[in-house]
Amino acid sequence: MLRTLTKLTSLLAPTDRIRVLLLLLPMAIAAVLELLGIGLLFGALQVAFGGLPPGGVATAWIGELARVVDVNVFMLGVGAFFLVKNAVLLLLTWLTNSISAHLIARFQAEFFGNYLRLPYTSYLETNTASFIQNLQIGTPQALDTVRVVLSTVLEVLLAGVTVALLLAVEPVLSLAGGAVLLTIGIGFQTVAGPMFRRWGQRSYEHELRFLTLAKESFAAIRDVQLAHCQDYLSTVYARDTHANARYYSLSNTNHTTARILLESGLVLGILAMVMMVSRDAASAGGAVATAGLFGIAAMRLLPSANRILNNLTEIRRRDEVIGRVHADLEAARTAVRTADQAVDQTGDAPVGGKIEILGLRFRYGAAESDALDGIDLTIAEGEAVGIVGASGSGKSTLVDVVMGLLSPSVGSIRVGGVDVLRRRRAWQSRIGYVPQRIQLLDDSLRRNIAFGLPDEAIDDRQVRSALALAQLDDVVSRLPLGLDTPMGEHGARLSGGQRQRVGIARALYRDPDVLVFDEATSALDNETEREVIDAIRSFKGRKTILIIAHRLTTVRDCDRVLLMRQGAIADTGTLAQLADRHPELAGAT
């Protein structure tokens, strides 16, 4: 458990740790108020039943107070004190919950920001369901442990002052009862602690599985419905959710087990104490008052002991989550820091000019061969270049390197003599990208065009200009709310061709120098493809254009076409020239 708490502490910034430590002061005040509250209740019982129970100095002040204050005033004072004490405890609970909740919110935002800033290769190597799990489940559970720890500290303080008062009144009986409860607590932690840690690990694994399955199934909903595999996928999903439910039910049952054990030990112990005190007390009133004190103490100790035990087991159950969140956050911070240090983020990228690709090589992770093998290429300003080749030939990798999403193993990309990959952020601001499948927001058309900008920064003139260039004026005029019309999930309100043209408008909004089309027409029918090609053709000569295509009709009008094989440029020329030299391209013209 110490290792778990160390990882949790290391997640917190110094200001967070100070804020948490400062809570110890109001906690100590609450503990003192709790001690005074039990003492005053003891005094109230003493006044009601008469007689001074054993305890000497520890209870003398109560008797003195009862003698000089009217009984009714004394009772009202006790009631008023308890209202104040409980208000303080309520405020303290709010502070604890507030600190924990804001920590969760801040770490979720940091995780999300770091995930978005991770190198593009991280998304090629990691299932994003694990990112979603950390954001929605892992981080809340891990950082909520701060609240659990603070709650435990508070309960220990409150229980501690109660035990201290009992020791002052009946030291022998209190020590005996405390030993019994401590034995029960330590025994339960020894037996159940490892089980909770194991159940937490298994639960985390099953959560990741069913989150991954849900994400992938929704993304492939057409395939799911056409293959009629809903029953199979539902069965697999249910298997993991039920396994996860099993571990949660075991955890919750054991929490109840802790309460039952503590309650049994405490009640039996108090009954034994009352029997002994009733025999030995000097007077009946003193016996009743002392018995009442132990009853009040039991009401205070039982919930505290139960919460302490449950909190300790909950911390153990969260060991796996805290460990993974700690590891992922450190890895994300390191990756982002390394990526930022590798690039000069301050310089401006050249505007316009030819693009020179020099000696470019790239290899993915643990791959045995280069995905790009010594690419040398010059692209004139305003030139339209098509890139064709079989799957795995390196087309998309080349474009990803040019756009700065991947860092080359060797080589450089220069515009106006400047290595633009050393000024990656500025260079990327000069690029407009249109992928095969446009990811539209379930939001207004305006926000989809000006992607990633707050409302106050959106220029409607640029939005309308981009829509006109993408030949979407007529579509906008038919929308019920114009630019404010919601697009629906994945742009459900639009046709496939319209979605692609929205993607083109998005790429044009920032007036880029370079436009990249990555299989932008491969999923379209012939008529819709012609519409998109017409839109692309209108930029020829005004923008530098790179087009990756399987459908060769898309690159027919390009000034030059590159044929790629095994990570290298095998040939270059117009599409007609390449078709003459390469039989696999015959018929494309």
Coordinates of C-alpha atoms in Angstrom, one line a residue, residues 3-571:
R3 CA 4.1 1.9 -2.9
T4 CA 0.6 2.8 -4.1
L5 CA 0.4 5.9 -2.0
T6 CA 3.9 6.9 -3.2
K7 CA 2.8 6.7 -6.8
L8 CA -0.4 8.7 -6.0
T9 CA 1.7 11.4 -4.3
S10 CA 4.1 11.6 -7.2
L11 CA 1.2 12.4 -9.5
L12 CA 0.4 15.5 -7.6
A13 CA 2.0 18.9 -8.2
P14 CA 3.7 20.6 -5.2
T15 CA 0.8 23.0 -4.9
D16 CA -1.7 20.1 -4.8
R17 CA 0.4 18.4 -2.0
I18 CA 0.4 21.7 0.0
R19 CA -3.4 22.0 -0.4
V20 CA -3.9 18.5 0.8
L21 CA -1.6 19.0 3.8
L22 CA -3.4 22.2 4.7
L23 CA -6.5 20.1 5.2
L24 CA -4.9 18.5 8.2
L25 CA -5.5 21.6 10.3
P26 CA -9.3 21.7 9.9
M27 CA -9.2 17.9 10.4
A28 CA -7.4 18.3 13.7
I29 CA -10.0 21.0 14.7
A30 CA -12.8 18.6 13.8
A31 CA -11.2 15.9 15.9
V32 CA -11.0 18.2 18.9
L33 CA -14.7 19.2 18.4
E34 CA -15.6 15.5 18.2
L35 CA -13.8 14.9 21.5
L36 CA -15.6 17.9 23.1
G37 CA -18.9 16.6 21.7
I38 CA -18.6 13.2 23.2
G39 CA -17.5 14.7 26.5
L40 CA -20.5 17.0 26.5
L41 CA -22.8 14.2 25.8
F42 CA -21.2 12.3 28.6
G43 CA -21.9 15.3 30.8
A44 CA -25.5 15.5 29.7
L45 CA -26.0 11.8 30.7
Q46 CA -24.3 12.6 34.0
V47 CA -26.7 15.5 34.6
A48 CA -29.7 13.5 33.6
F49 CA -28.9 10.4 35.7
G50 CA -26.8 11.8 38.5
G51 CA -23.6 10.5 39.9
L52 CA -20.0 11.0 38.8
P53 CA -18.7 8.0 37.0
P54 CA -15.0 7.0 37.4
G55 CA -12.5 9.0 35.4
G56 CA -11.2 11.6 37.9
V57 CA -9.7 14.6 36.2
A58 CA -10.9 13.5 32.8
T59 CA -14.6 14.0 33.8
A60 CA -14.3 16.5 36.6
W61 CA -14.7 19.5 34.3
I62 CA -18.0 18.1 33.2
G63 CA -19.3 17.9 36.7
E64 CA -18.1 21.4 37.5
L65 CA -19.8 22.7 34.4
A66 CA -23.0 21.0 35.3
R67 CA -23.0 22.4 38.8
V68 CA -22.7 26.1 37.7
V69 CA -25.0 26.0 34.6
D70 CA -28.7 25.6 34.5
V71 CA -29.7 22.1 33.3
N72 CA -31.8 23.4 30.4
V73 CA -29.2 25.8 29.4
F74 CA -26.6 23.0 29.6
M75 CA -28.7 20.7 27.4
L76 CA -29.4 23.5 24.8
G77 CA -25.7 24.3 24.8
V78 CA -24.8 20.7 24.1
G79 CA -27.3 20.7 21.2
A80 CA -26.0 24.0 19.8
F81 CA -22.4 22.7 20.0
F82 CA -23.4 19.6 18.0
L83 CA -24.9 21.7 15.3
V84 CA -21.7 23.7 15.0
K85 CA -19.6 20.5 15.1
N86 CA -21.6 18.8 12.4
A87 CA -21.5 22.0 10.2
V88 CA -17.7 21.9 10.5
L89 CA -17.6 18.3 9.5
L90 CA -19.9 19.0 6.6
L91 CA -17.7 21.9 5.4
L92 CA -14.6 19.6 5.8
T93 CA -16.3 16.9 3.7
W94 CA -17.1 19.5 1.0
L95 CA -13.5 20.7 1.0
T96 CA -12.2 17.1 0.6
N97 CA -14.7 16.3 -2.1
S98 CA -14.0 19.6 -3.9
I99 CA -10.2 19.1 -3.9
S100 CA -10.6 15.5 -5.2
A101 CA -13.1 16.4 -7.9
H102 CA -11.0 19.3 -9.2
L103 CA -7.9 17.2 -9.2
I104 CA -9.8 14.6 -11.3
A105 CA -11.0 17.3 -13.7
R106 CA -7.5 18.8 -14.1
F107 CA -5.8 15.5 -14.6
Q108 CA -8.5 14.4 -17.2
A109 CA -7.8 17.6 -19.1
E110 CA -4.0 17.1 -18.8
F111 CA -4.4 13.5 -20.0
F112 CA -6.6 14.6 -22.9
G113 CA -4.2 17.4 -23.9
N114 CA -1.2 15.1 -23.7
Y115 CA -2.9 12.4 -25.7
L116 CA -3.6 14.9 -28.4
R117 CA 0.0 16.0 -28.4
L118 CA 1.5 12.5 -28.5
P119 CA 3.6 11.7 -31.6
Y120 CA 1.4 10.3 -34.4
T121 CA 3.3 7.0 -34.1
S122 CA 1.7 6.5 -30.7
Y123 CA -1.7 6.2 -32.4
L124 CA -0.3 3.6 -34.7
E125 CA 1.0 1.5 -31.9
T126 CA -1.7 1.9 -29.2
N127 CA -5.4 1.0 -29.2
T128 CA -7.2 4.3 -28.4
A129 CA -9.7 2.5 -26.2
S130 CA -6.9 2.5 -23.5
F131 CA -6.8 6.3 -23.8
I132 CA -10.6 6.5 -23.3
Q133 CA -10.4 4.1 -20.4
N134 CA -7.8 6.3 -18.7
L135 CA -9.8 9.4 -19.3
Q136 CA -13.2 8.1 -18.2
I137 CA -12.4 5.4 -15.7
G138 CA -8.7 5.2 -14.7
T139 CA -8.1 8.9 -13.9
P140 CA -11.3 9.4 -11.8
Q141 CA -10.6 6.3 -9.8
A142 CA -6.9 7.0 -9.3
L143 CA -7.3 10.7 -8.3
D144 CA -10.5 10.0 -6.2
T145 CA -8.1 8.0 -4.0
V146 CA -6.9 11.4 -2.7
R147 CA -10.4 11.8 -1.3
V148 CA -10.3 8.2 0.1
V149 CA -7.0 8.9 1.8
L150 CA -8.2 12.2 3.3
S151 CA -11.4 10.5 4.5
T152 CA -9.3 7.8 6.1
V153 CA -7.1 10.3 7.9
L154 CA -10.2 12.2 9.2
E155 CA -11.9 9.0 10.4
V156 CA -8.6 7.9 12.1
L157 CA -8.5 11.3 13.9
L158 CA -12.2 11.1 14.9
A159 CA -11.9 7.5 16.1
G160 CA -8.6 8.4 17.9
V161 CA -10.1 11.1 20.0
T162 CA -13.0 8.8 20.9
V163 CA -10.7 6.1 22.0
A164 CA -8.6 8.6 23.9
L165 CA -11.7 9.6 25.9
L166 CA -12.6 6.0 26.6
L167 CA -9.1 5.4 27.8
A168 CA -9.4 8.3 30.2
V169 CA -12.7 7.0 31.6
E170 CA -12.2 3.2 31.5
P171 CA -8.6 2.4 30.5
V172 CA -8.6 -1.4 31.1
L173 CA -11.8 -2.1 29.3
S174 CA -11.0 0.3 26.5
L175 CA -7.6 -1.3 25.9
A176 CA -9.2 -4.7 25.8
G177 CA -11.9 -3.6 23.3
G178 CA -9.4 -1.8 21.2
A179 CA -7.2 -4.9 21.0
V180 CA -10.1 -7.0 19.8
L181 CA -11.1 -4.4 17.1
L182 CA -7.4 -4.0 16.0
T183 CA -7.1 -7.8 15.7
I184 CA -10.2 -7.9 13.5
G185 CA -9.0 -5.1 11.3
I186 CA -5.5 -6.4 10.8
G187 CA -6.7 -9.9 10.2
F188 CA -9.2 -8.7 7.6
Q189 CA -6.6 -6.6 5.8
T190 CA -4.1 -9.5 5.8
V191 CA -6.5 -11.9 4.3
A192 CA -8.6 -9.6 2.0
G193 CA -5.9 -7.1 0.9
P194 CA -4.2 -9.2 -1.8
M195 CA -7.6 -10.4 -3.1
F196 CA -8.8 -6.7 -3.5
R197 CA -5.6 -5.9 -5.4
R198 CA -6.1 -9.0 -7.7
W199 CA -9.8 -8.2 -8.3
G200 CA -8.9 -4.6 -9.2
Q201 CA -6.4 -5.7 -11.8
R202 CA -8.8 -8.2 -13.3
S203 CA -11.6 -5.6 -13.3
Y204 CA -9.4 -3.1 -15.1
E205 CA -8.5 -5.6 -17.8
H206 CA -12.1 -6.5 -18.5
E207 CA -13.1 -2.8 -18.6
L208 CA -10.5 -2.3 -21.3
R209 CA -11.8 -5.2 -23.3
F210 CA -15.4 -4.2 -23.4
L211 CA -14.6 -0.6 -24.1
T212 CA -12.4 -1.6 -27.0
L213 CA -15.1 -3.9 -28.4
A214 CA -17.7 -1.2 -28.1
K215 CA -15.5 1.4 -29.9
E216 CA -14.6 -1.0 -32.7
S217 CA -18.1 -2.3 -33.2
F218 CA -19.7 1.1 -33.5
A219 CA -17.0 2.2 -35.9
A220 CA -17.7 -0.9 -38.1
I221 CA -21.5 -0.8 -37.7
R222 CA -22.1 -1.3 -41.4
D223 CA -20.0 -4.5 -41.4
V224 CA -21.8 -5.6 -38.2
Q225 CA -25.2 -5.3 -39.6
L226 CA -24.4 -6.8 -43.0
A227 CA -22.7 -9.8 -41.4
H228 CA -25.5 -10.1 -38.8
C229 CA -22.9 -10.7 -36.1
Q230 CA -24.7 -8.7 -33.4
D231 CA -25.4 -11.8 -31.3
Y232 CA -21.8 -12.9 -31.3
L233 CA -20.5 -9.4 -30.4
S234 CA -23.1 -9.0 -27.7
T235 CA -22.1 -12.4 -26.3
V236 CA -18.4 -11.4 -26.2
Y237 CA -19.3 -8.0 -24.7
A238 CA -21.5 -9.6 -22.1
R239 CA -18.8 -12.1 -21.1
D240 CA -16.4 -9.2 -20.2
T241 CA -19.1 -7.1 -18.5
H242 CA -20.3 -10.0 -16.4
A243 CA -16.7 -10.9 -15.5
N244 CA -16.2 -7.3 -14.4
A245 CA -19.5 -7.4 -12.5
R246 CA -18.2 -10.5 -10.7
Y247 CA -15.2 -8.7 -9.4
Y248 CA -17.2 -5.6 -8.4
S249 CA -19.7 -7.8 -6.5
L250 CA -16.9 -9.6 -4.7
S251 CA -15.3 -6.3 -3.7
N252 CA -18.6 -4.9 -2.4
T253 CA -19.5 -8.1 -0.5
N254 CA -16.1 -7.9 1.2
H255 CA -16.8 -4.3 2.2
T256 CA -20.0 -5.5 3.9
T257 CA -18.0 -8.4 5.5
A258 CA -15.7 -5.8 7.1
R259 CA -18.7 -3.9 8.6
I260 CA -20.3 -7.1 10.0
L261 CA -17.1 -8.3 11.6
L262 CA -16.4 -4.9 13.2
E263 CA -20.0 -4.5 14.3
S264 CA -20.1 -7.9 15.9
G265 CA -16.8 -7.4 17.7
L266 CA -17.8 -3.9 18.9
V267 CA -21.3 -4.8 20.1
L268 CA -20.1 -7.9 22.0
G269 CA -17.3 -5.9 23.5
I270 CA -19.6 -3.1 24.6
L271 CA -22.1 -5.5 26.1
A272 CA -19.3 -7.1 28.1
M273 CA -18.0 -3.7 29.2
V274 CA -21.5 -2.5 30.3
M275 CA -21.9 -5.7 32.3
M276 CA -18.6 -5.2 34.1
V277 CA -19.2 -1.5 34.7
S278 CA -22.7 -2.1 36.1
R279 CA -21.2 -4.5 38.7
D280 CA -18.3 -2.3 39.7
A281 CA -19.7 1.3 39.4
A282 CA -20.0 3.2 42.7
S283 CA -23.6 4.2 41.9
A284 CA -26.4 3.3 39.5
G285 CA -26.3 6.8 38.0
G286 CA -22.6 6.5 37.3
A287 CA -23.0 3.1 35.8
V288 CA -25.8 4.4 33.5
A289 CA -23.7 7.4 32.5
T290 CA -20.6 5.2 31.8
A291 CA -22.7 2.7 29.8
G292 CA -24.1 5.6 27.9
L293 CA -20.6 6.9 27.1
F294 CA -19.7 3.5 25.7
G295 CA -22.9 3.5 23.6
I296 CA -22.1 6.9 22.2
A297 CA -18.6 5.9 21.5
A298 CA -19.9 2.8 19.7
M299 CA -22.1 5.0 17.5
R300 CA -19.0 7.0 16.7
L301 CA -16.5 4.2 16.4
L302 CA -18.4 1.7 14.4
P303 CA -19.0 3.8 11.3
S304 CA -15.4 5.2 11.5
A305 CA -13.8 1.8 11.9
N306 CA -15.9 0.5 9.0
R307 CA -15.0 3.4 6.7
I308 CA -11.3 3.1 7.7
L309 CA -11.3 -0.6 6.9
N310 CA -13.2 -0.2 3.6
N311 CA -11.0 2.7 2.6
L312 CA -7.9 0.7 3.1
T313 CA -9.2 -2.2 1.1
E314 CA -10.4 0.3 -1.6
I315 CA -6.9 1.7 -1.9
R316 CA -5.6 -1.8 -2.4
R317 CA -8.2 -2.5 -5.0
R318 CA -7.1 0.7 -6.9
D319 CA -3.5 -0.3 -6.9
E320 CA -3.6 -1.5 -10.5
V321 CA -5.4 1.6 -11.7
I322 CA -3.1 4.1 -9.9
G323 CA 0.0 2.2 -11.2
R324 CA -1.3 2.3 -14.8
V325 CA -2.4 6.0 -14.7
H326 CA 1.0 6.9 -13.1
A327 CA 2.9 5.0 -15.8
D328 CA 0.8 6.3 -18.7
L329 CA 1.0 9.9 -17.4
E330 CA 4.7 9.8 -17.1
A331 CA 5.1 8.2 -20.5
A332 CA 2.8 10.8 -22.1
R333 CA 4.6 13.7 -20.4
T334 CA 8.0 12.3 -21.5
A335 CA 6.8 11.7 -25.1
V336 CA 5.3 15.2 -25.4
R337 CA 8.4 16.8 -23.9
T338 CA 10.7 14.8 -26.2
A339 CA 8.7 15.7 -29.2
D340 CA 8.7 19.4 -28.3
Q341 CA 12.4 19.4 -27.7
A342 CA 13.1 17.8 -31.1
V343 CA 11.5 20.7 -33.0
D344 CA 12.0 24.4 -33.1
Q345 CA 8.4 25.6 -32.5
T346 CA 9.2 29.3 -32.8
G347 CA 10.4 29.9 -36.3
D348 CA 8.0 30.7 -39.2
A349 CA 7.7 28.4 -42.2
P350 CA 8.4 29.8 -45.6
V351 CA 5.4 30.9 -47.6
G352 CA 5.3 29.2 -51.0
G353 CA 8.3 27.9 -52.9
K354 CA 9.3 24.5 -54.1
I355 CA 9.4 21.5 -51.7
E356 CA 12.7 19.6 -51.7
I357 CA 12.7 16.1 -50.2
L358 CA 16.3 15.0 -49.7
G359 CA 17.5 11.4 -48.9
L360 CA 14.3 10.6 -46.9
R361 CA 14.2 7.3 -45.0
F362 CA 11.7 6.1 -42.4
R363 CA 11.2 2.9 -40.5
Y364 CA 8.3 2.0 -38.2
G365 CA 9.1 0.9 -34.7
A366 CA 10.4 -2.6 -34.6
A367 CA 10.0 -3.1 -38.4
E368 CA 12.9 -5.0 -40.1
S369 CA 13.0 -2.8 -43.2
D370 CA 12.5 0.9 -44.1
A371 CA 9.0 2.0 -45.1
L372 CA 10.7 4.8 -47.1
D373 CA 14.0 4.0 -48.8
G374 CA 16.0 7.0 -49.9
I375 CA 13.3 9.4 -51.4
D376 CA 14.7 12.3 -53.4
L377 CA 12.0 14.5 -54.9
T378 CA 11.4 18.2 -55.8
I379 CA 7.8 19.5 -56.1
A380 CA 7.4 22.9 -57.8
E381 CA 5.2 25.5 -56.3
G382 CA 1.7 25.1 -57.6
E383 CA 2.4 21.7 -59.1
A384 CA -0.2 18.9 -58.7
V385 CA 1.5 15.6 -58.0
G386 CA -0.3 12.2 -57.8
I387 CA 1.1 9.3 -55.8
V388 CA 0.1 5.8 -56.8
G389 CA 1.2 2.3 -56.0
A390 CA 0.1 -0.9 -54.3
S391 CA -0.9 -1.1 -50.7
G392 CA 2.2 -1.0 -48.5
S393 CA 4.3 0.7 -51.1
G394 CA 4.9 3.8 -48.9
K395 CA 2.4 6.4 -50.3
S396 CA 0.7 7.4 -47.1
T397 CA 4.0 7.2 -45.1
L398 CA 5.6 9.6 -47.6
V399 CA 2.8 12.1 -47.2
D400 CA 2.7 11.7 -43.4
V401 CA 6.4 12.5 -43.2
V402 CA 6.0 15.5 -45.5
M403 CA 3.2 16.8 -43.3
G404 CA 5.4 16.4 -40.2
L405 CA 3.2 13.7 -38.6
L406 CA 6.2 11.2 -38.7
S407 CA 9.8 12.1 -38.2
P408 CA 12.2 10.7 -40.8
S409 CA 15.0 8.4 -39.7
V410 CA 17.3 10.1 -42.2
G411 CA 16.9 13.1 -44.5
S412 CA 15.1 16.4 -44.6
I413 CA 12.3 18.4 -46.2
R414 CA 13.2 21.9 -47.3
V415 CA 11.1 24.8 -48.5
G416 CA 13.0 27.9 -49.5
G417 CA 16.2 26.3 -48.1
V418 CA 14.6 25.9 -44.6
D419 CA 14.2 22.5 -43.0
V420 CA 10.5 22.7 -42.3
L421 CA 10.4 19.7 -40.0
R422 CA 12.5 21.8 -37.6
R423 CA 9.6 24.3 -37.7
R424 CA 6.9 21.7 -37.6
R425 CA 4.1 23.7 -36.1
A426 CA 4.5 26.6 -38.5
W427 CA 4.9 24.2 -41.5
Q428 CA 1.7 22.3 -40.6
S429 CA -0.2 25.5 -40.4
R430 CA 0.5 25.9 -44.2
I431 CA -1.0 22.5 -45.0
G432 CA -4.6 21.5 -45.7
Y433 CA -5.4 17.8 -45.3
V434 CA -8.4 15.9 -46.7
P435 CA -8.5 12.2 -45.6
Q436 CA -10.4 9.3 -47.1
R437 CA -13.0 9.5 -44.3
I438 CA -13.8 12.9 -43.0
Q439 CA -14.4 13.0 -39.2
L440 CA -17.2 15.5 -38.8
L441 CA -18.3 16.8 -35.4
D442 CA -21.8 16.4 -34.2
D443 CA -22.0 20.2 -34.3
S444 CA -22.8 23.1 -36.7
L445 CA -21.4 23.4 -40.2
R446 CA -19.6 26.5 -39.2
R447 CA -17.7 24.8 -36.4
N448 CA -16.9 21.8 -38.7
I449 CA -15.3 24.1 -41.2
A450 CA -13.4 26.2 -38.7
F451 CA -12.3 23.0 -36.9
G452 CA -10.7 23.5 -33.5
L453 CA -11.4 27.2 -33.1
P454 CA -13.5 28.9 -30.4
D455 CA -16.6 30.7 -31.7
E456 CA -15.1 34.2 -31.2
A457 CA -12.2 33.3 -33.4
I458 CA -14.2 32.0 -36.4
D459 CA -14.3 34.3 -39.4
D460 CA -17.6 33.8 -41.3
R461 CA -16.1 35.4 -44.4
Q462 CA -13.4 32.7 -44.5
V463 CA -16.0 30.0 -43.8
R464 CA -18.1 31.2 -46.8
S465 CA -15.1 31.6 -49.0
A466 CA -13.9 28.0 -48.2
L467 CA -17.4 26.7 -48.8
A468 CA -17.6 28.5 -52.2
L469 CA -14.2 27.1 -53.2
A470 CA -15.4 23.6 -52.2
Q471 CA -18.5 24.1 -54.3
L472 CA -20.9 23.8 -51.4
D473 CA -22.8 27.1 -51.8
D474 CA -25.9 25.3 -53.1
V475 CA -25.8 22.8 -50.2
V476 CA -25.6 25.5 -47.6
S477 CA -28.5 27.4 -49.1
R478 CA -30.7 24.3 -48.7
L479 CA -29.8 23.7 -45.0
P480 CA -32.6 24.8 -42.6
L481 CA -30.2 26.9 -40.4
G482 CA -27.5 27.6 -42.9
L483 CA -24.1 27.6 -41.2
D484 CA -25.7 26.9 -37.9
T485 CA -27.3 23.6 -39.0
P486 CA -26.1 20.6 -36.9
M487 CA -24.4 18.0 -39.1
G488 CA -25.4 15.0 -36.9
E489 CA -23.1 12.2 -35.8
H490 CA -20.4 11.6 -38.4
G491 CA -22.2 14.2 -40.7
A492 CA -25.3 12.0 -41.0
R493 CA -27.2 15.0 -42.6
L494 CA -24.9 15.0 -45.6
S495 CA -24.2 12.7 -48.5
G496 CA -20.8 11.1 -48.9
G497 CA -19.7 13.6 -51.6
Q498 CA -20.9 16.5 -49.5
R499 CA -19.0 15.2 -46.5
Q500 CA -15.8 15.1 -48.6
R501 CA -16.4 18.6 -49.8
V502 CA -16.9 19.8 -46.2
G503 CA -13.5 18.2 -45.6
I504 CA -12.1 20.2 -48.5
A505 CA -13.6 23.4 -47.1
R506 CA -12.1 22.6 -43.7
A507 CA -8.7 22.2 -45.3
L508 CA -9.1 25.5 -47.2
Y509 CA -10.3 27.6 -44.3
R510 CA -6.8 28.5 -43.2
D511 CA -5.7 29.3 -46.7
P512 CA -2.9 26.7 -46.9
D513 CA -0.1 26.7 -49.5
V514 CA -0.2 22.9 -49.8
L515 CA -3.3 20.7 -50.1
V516 CA -3.0 16.9 -49.4
F517 CA -5.7 14.5 -50.5
D518 CA -5.3 11.1 -49.0
E519 CA -7.5 8.6 -50.9
A520 CA -10.1 11.3 -50.7
T521 CA -12.3 9.7 -53.5
S522 CA -11.8 6.0 -52.9
A523 CA -15.1 5.5 -51.0
L524 CA -17.2 7.5 -53.4
D525 CA -19.3 6.5 -56.4
N526 CA -18.3 7.6 -59.9
E527 CA -20.7 10.6 -60.0
T528 CA -19.7 11.9 -56.5
E529 CA -16.0 11.3 -57.4
R530 CA -16.4 13.5 -60.4
E531 CA -17.8 16.3 -58.2
V532 CA -14.9 16.1 -55.8
I533 CA -12.3 15.9 -58.6
D534 CA -13.9 19.0 -60.1
A535 CA -13.4 20.8 -56.8
I536 CA -9.8 19.6 -56.6
R537 CA -9.2 20.6 -60.2
S538 CA -10.2 24.2 -59.4
F539 CA -7.1 24.6 -57.2
K540 CA -4.6 23.5 -59.8
G541 CA -1.9 26.1 -60.3
R542 CA -3.0 28.0 -57.2
K543 CA -2.0 25.5 -54.6
T544 CA 0.6 22.8 -54.4
I545 CA -1.4 19.6 -54.5
L546 CA -0.4 16.1 -53.4
I547 CA -3.0 13.3 -54.2
I548 CA -2.7 9.7 -53.0
A549 CA -5.0 7.5 -55.0
H550 CA -5.9 3.9 -55.7
R551 CA -8.5 5.1 -58.2
L552 CA -6.3 6.3 -61.0
T553 CA -9.0 8.6 -62.5
T554 CA -8.4 10.8 -59.5
V555 CA -4.8 11.7 -60.6
R556 CA -5.5 11.8 -64.3
D557 CA -5.2 15.6 -64.4
C558 CA -2.0 15.8 -62.2
D559 CA 1.1 17.5 -63.7
R560 CA 3.1 14.5 -62.6
V561 CA 2.4 11.1 -61.1
L562 CA 4.8 9.1 -58.9
L563 CA 4.7 5.3 -58.9
M564 CA 5.9 3.9 -55.6
R565 CA 7.2 0.4 -54.9
Q566 CA 8.7 -0.9 -51.6
G567 CA 9.2 2.5 -50.2
A568 CA 10.9 4.0 -53.2
I569 CA 9.9 6.0 -56.3
A570 CA 9.9 3.4 -59.0
D571 CA 9.0 5.8 -61.9

